[in-house]
GROMACS .gro file of C-alpha atoms in nm:
model
  185
    1MET     CA    1  -0.139  -1.224  -2.382
    2THR     CA    2   0.201  -1.348  -2.511
    3GLU     CA    3   0.325  -1.264  -2.869
    4ILE     CA    4   0.642  -1.372  -3.018
    5ARG     CA    5   0.802  -1.137  -3.297
    6TYR     CA    6   1.095  -1.170  -3.486
    7VAL     CA    7   1.381  -0.919  -3.554
    8SER     CA    8   1.642  -0.974  -3.830
    9ILE     CA    9   2.001  -0.838  -3.756
   10ASP     CA   10   2.278  -0.893  -4.006
   11GLY     CA   11   2.053  -1.174  -4.181
   12ILE     CA   12   1.984  -1.373  -3.843
   13SER     CA   13   1.647  -1.388  -3.710
   14TYR     CA   14   1.592  -1.338  -3.317
   15PRO     CA   15   1.270  -1.376  -3.129
   16VAL     CA   16   1.137  -1.135  -2.908
   17VAL     CA   17   0.887  -1.210  -2.662
   18LEU     CA   18   0.620  -0.940  -2.569
   19SER     CA   19   0.376  -1.037  -2.283
   20ASP     CA   20   0.174  -0.900  -2.001
   21GLU     CA   21   0.219  -1.235  -1.799
   22THR     CA   22   0.484  -1.283  -1.538
   23GLU     CA   23   0.545  -1.668  -1.606
   24ALA     CA   24   0.601  -1.586  -1.993
   25LEU     CA   25   0.863  -1.291  -1.921
   26LEU     CA   26   1.064  -1.513  -1.672
   27LYS     CA   27   1.071  -1.800  -1.894
   28ALA     CA   28   1.187  -1.577  -2.184
   29LYS     CA   29   1.459  -1.438  -1.947
   30ALA     CA   30   1.562  -1.791  -1.828
   31ASP     CA   31   1.565  -1.911  -2.206
   32GLY     CA   32   1.820  -1.606  -2.286
   33LYS     CA   33   1.536  -1.450  -2.517
   34ALA     CA   34   1.497  -1.077  -2.535
   35SER     CA   35   1.178  -0.975  -2.395
   36VAL     CA   36   0.922  -0.672  -2.366
   37GLY     CA   37   0.659  -0.635  -2.117
   38PHE     CA   38   0.333  -0.495  -2.185
   39TRP     CA   39   0.228  -0.280  -1.901
   40ASP     CA   40  -0.150  -0.248  -1.878
   41ARG     CA   41  -0.197   0.071  -1.673
   42ASN     CA   42  -0.578   0.034  -1.664
   43GLY     CA   43  -0.554  -0.355  -1.553
   44GLU     CA   44  -0.646  -0.463  -1.212
   45GLY     CA   45  -0.376  -0.537  -0.939
   46GLN     CA   46  -0.021  -0.545  -0.954
   47GLN     CA   47   0.169  -0.665  -1.252
   48ASP     CA   48   0.518  -0.846  -1.205
   49LEU     CA   49   0.705  -0.754  -1.528
   50SER     CA   50   1.059  -0.796  -1.382
   51GLY     CA   51   1.140  -1.048  -1.626
   52ALA     CA   52   1.125  -0.796  -1.907
   53SER     CA   53   1.404  -0.545  -1.987
   54TYR     CA   54   1.165  -0.310  -2.145
   55LEU     CA   55   0.819  -0.213  -2.120
   56VAL     CA   56   0.552  -0.071  -2.353
   57GLU     CA   57   0.197   0.056  -2.272
   58ASP     CA   58   0.098   0.018  -2.642
   59LEU     CA   59   0.187  -0.273  -2.847
   60GLU     CA   60   0.212  -0.041  -3.144
   61ASP     CA   61   0.517   0.112  -2.971
   62ALA     CA   62   0.694  -0.210  -3.025
   63ASP     CA   63   0.778  -0.165  -3.396
   64GLN     CA   64   1.059  -0.303  -3.582
   65LYS     CA   65   1.302  -0.042  -3.506
   66PHE     CA   66   1.231  -0.059  -3.120
   67LEU     CA   67   1.243  -0.442  -3.136
   68GLU     CA   68   1.569  -0.438  -3.302
   69GLN     CA   69   1.713  -0.197  -3.026
   70VAL     CA   70   1.597  -0.444  -2.762
   71VAL     CA   71   1.767  -0.735  -2.918
   72ARG     CA   72   2.082  -0.519  -2.985
   73ARG     CA   73   2.080  -0.431  -2.615
   74HIS     CA   74   2.010  -0.787  -2.516
   75LEU     CA   75   2.296  -0.926  -2.723
   76GLY     CA   76   2.538  -0.647  -2.653
   77LEU     CA   77   2.549  -0.535  -2.991
   78PRO     CA   78   2.592  -0.162  -3.041
   79TRP     CA   79   2.321   0.046  -3.178
   80LYS     CA   80   2.384   0.246  -3.503
   81ILE     CA   81   2.297   0.622  -3.397
   82ALA     CA   82   2.376   0.761  -3.744
   83GLU     CA   83   2.567   0.733  -4.060
   84THR     CA   84   2.737   1.018  -4.266
   85ARG     CA   85   2.910   0.995  -4.591
   86ARG     CA   86   3.227   0.883  -4.417
   87LEU     CA   87   3.146   0.799  -4.076
   88LEU     CA   88   2.931   0.518  -3.888
   89ILE     CA   89   2.833   0.681  -3.544
   90ARG     CA   90   2.745   0.385  -3.316
   91GLU     CA   91   2.748   0.300  -2.943
   92PHE     CA   92   3.101   0.192  -2.828
   93VAL     CA   93   3.173  -0.174  -2.763
   94GLU     CA   94   3.448  -0.312  -2.516
   95GLU     CA   95   3.684  -0.409  -2.810
   96ASP     CA   96   3.710  -0.030  -2.895
   97ALA     CA   97   3.906   0.047  -2.575
   98ASP     CA   98   4.197  -0.114  -2.768
   99GLN     CA   99   4.195   0.144  -3.039
  100VAL     CA  100   4.138   0.462  -2.812
  101PRO     CA  101   4.481   0.631  -2.818
  102LYS     CA  102   4.578   0.813  -2.494
  103GLU     CA  103   4.638   1.197  -2.592
  104ALA     CA  104   4.809   1.472  -2.394
  105GLU     CA  105   4.483   1.680  -2.387
  106ASP     CA  106   4.284   1.398  -2.230
  107GLY     CA  107   4.105   1.464  -1.908
  108PRO     CA  108   3.991   1.228  -1.624
  109ALA     CA  109   3.653   1.154  -1.801
  110ASP     CA  110   3.857   1.005  -2.111
  111GLU     CA  111   3.986   0.727  -1.883
  112ILE     CA  112   3.654   0.536  -1.929
  113PHE     CA  113   3.741   0.449  -2.288
  114TYR     CA  114   4.098   0.343  -2.218
  115THR     CA  115   4.029  -0.024  -2.073
  116ARG     CA  116   3.757  -0.263  -2.147
  117GLU     CA  117   3.662  -0.286  -1.792
  118LYS     CA  118   3.550   0.066  -1.755
  119LEU     CA  119   3.412   0.083  -2.117
  120LYS     CA  120   3.201  -0.238  -2.024
  121ASP     CA  121   3.049  -0.034  -1.730
  122TYR     CA  122   3.000   0.294  -1.932
  123ILE     CA  123   2.817   0.066  -2.178
  124ARG     CA  124   2.601  -0.104  -1.935
  125CYS     CA  125   2.517   0.185  -1.727
  126GLN     CA  126   2.512   0.501  -1.960
  127TYR     CA  127   2.352   0.331  -2.264
  128GLY     CA  128   2.155   0.081  -2.074
  129PHE     CA  129   1.987   0.340  -1.868
  130TYR     CA  130   1.993   0.669  -2.077
  131GLU     CA  131   2.030   0.523  -2.409
  132TRP     CA  132   2.256   0.829  -2.507
  133GLY     CA  133   2.597   0.925  -2.423
  134ILE     CA  134   2.939   0.944  -2.608
  135TRP     CA  135   2.939   0.747  -2.933
  136ALA     CA  136   3.209   0.587  -3.147
  137LEU     CA  137   3.314   0.756  -3.465
  138VAL     CA  138   3.412   0.476  -3.733
  139GLU     CA  139   3.560   0.543  -4.059
  140LYS     CA  140   3.322   0.357  -4.309
  141GLU     CA  141   3.604   0.290  -4.546
  142THR     CA  142   3.877   0.132  -4.314
  143GLY     CA  143   3.656   0.039  -4.018
  144GLN     CA  144   3.901   0.232  -3.780
  145LEU     CA  145   3.791   0.417  -3.482
  146VAL     CA  146   3.882   0.785  -3.548
  147GLY     CA  147   3.727   0.951  -3.235
  148LYS     CA  148   3.415   0.995  -3.043
  149ALA     CA  149   3.129   1.235  -3.019
  150GLY     CA  150   2.788   1.251  -2.834
  151LEU     CA  151   2.584   1.412  -2.555
  152THR     CA  152   2.693   1.493  -2.194
  153PRO     CA  153   2.465   1.694  -1.946
  154ILE     CA  154   2.581   2.017  -1.823
  155GLU     CA  155   2.477   2.248  -1.567
  156ASN     CA  156   2.298   2.562  -1.682
  157GLU     CA  157   2.211   2.856  -1.474
  158TYR     CA  158   1.982   2.986  -1.746
  159PHE     CA  159   1.752   2.670  -1.776
  160ASP     CA  160   1.587   2.494  -1.492
  161GLY     CA  161   1.631   2.137  -1.599
  162ILE     CA  162   1.868   1.918  -1.798
  163SER     CA  163   2.088   2.100  -2.054
  164MET     CA  164   2.291   1.883  -2.298
  165GLU     CA  165   2.621   1.953  -2.468
  166LEU     CA  166   2.727   1.807  -2.807
  167GLY     CA  167   3.087   1.736  -2.801
  168TYR     CA  168   3.355   1.554  -3.013
  169HIS     CA  169   3.700   1.423  -2.990
  170ILE     CA  170   3.877   1.330  -3.325
  171PHE     CA  171   4.198   1.146  -3.260
  172LYS     CA  172   4.518   1.325  -3.386
  173PRO     CA  173   4.610   1.115  -3.701
  174TYR     CA  174   4.243   1.202  -3.828
  175ARG     CA  175   4.220   1.560  -3.732
  176ARG     CA  176   4.163   1.839  -3.996
  177LYS     CA  177   3.954   1.644  -4.249
  178GLY     CA  178   3.607   1.773  -4.139
  179LEU     CA  179   3.520   1.456  -3.955
  180ALA     CA  180   3.411   1.649  -3.631
  181VAL     CA  181   3.165   1.872  -3.831
  182GLU     CA  182   3.037   1.573  -4.020
  183ALA     CA  183   2.987   1.394  -3.708
  184CYS     CA  184   2.805   1.660  -3.521
  185ARG     CA  185   2.572   1.758  -3.810
   0.00000   0.00000   0.00000
């Protein structure tokens, strides 16, 4: 079974190949198309779905929102996480490294955001694998990067499992305007 669906992003239509066939997925990959493998857990034998970047067990899981995220990841376009009255919260892009100021209170973890190369690796590994992390806070009115906020895992002696911490960092020129509260809500 091979099916092609289309996703529109900013007025441009992109094809997404959905298939349980090795050849179709490998061809889509070779053609530079986004693809989703359909994993049939009840099927006979082993499926080779290595040509797919994502897998679904049920085609109903491949809704428009999911397919848009697949295409965005495929094209290197950031996922929009949320939008508030004043902020767009989205994944970082490499170019954001040019706008991240070095501030006195920054720690070693902040160095990831200073160079395009480190930020590119963060984007690929963190967002590509976990699909969450630290996100860019962009002022909608100006398009200016004003800070960052998001989730980081922490150790918790009272909880056996993964604990998450919601954190934020508003850059100095934009502090004391309620942006951190707005982003974290």
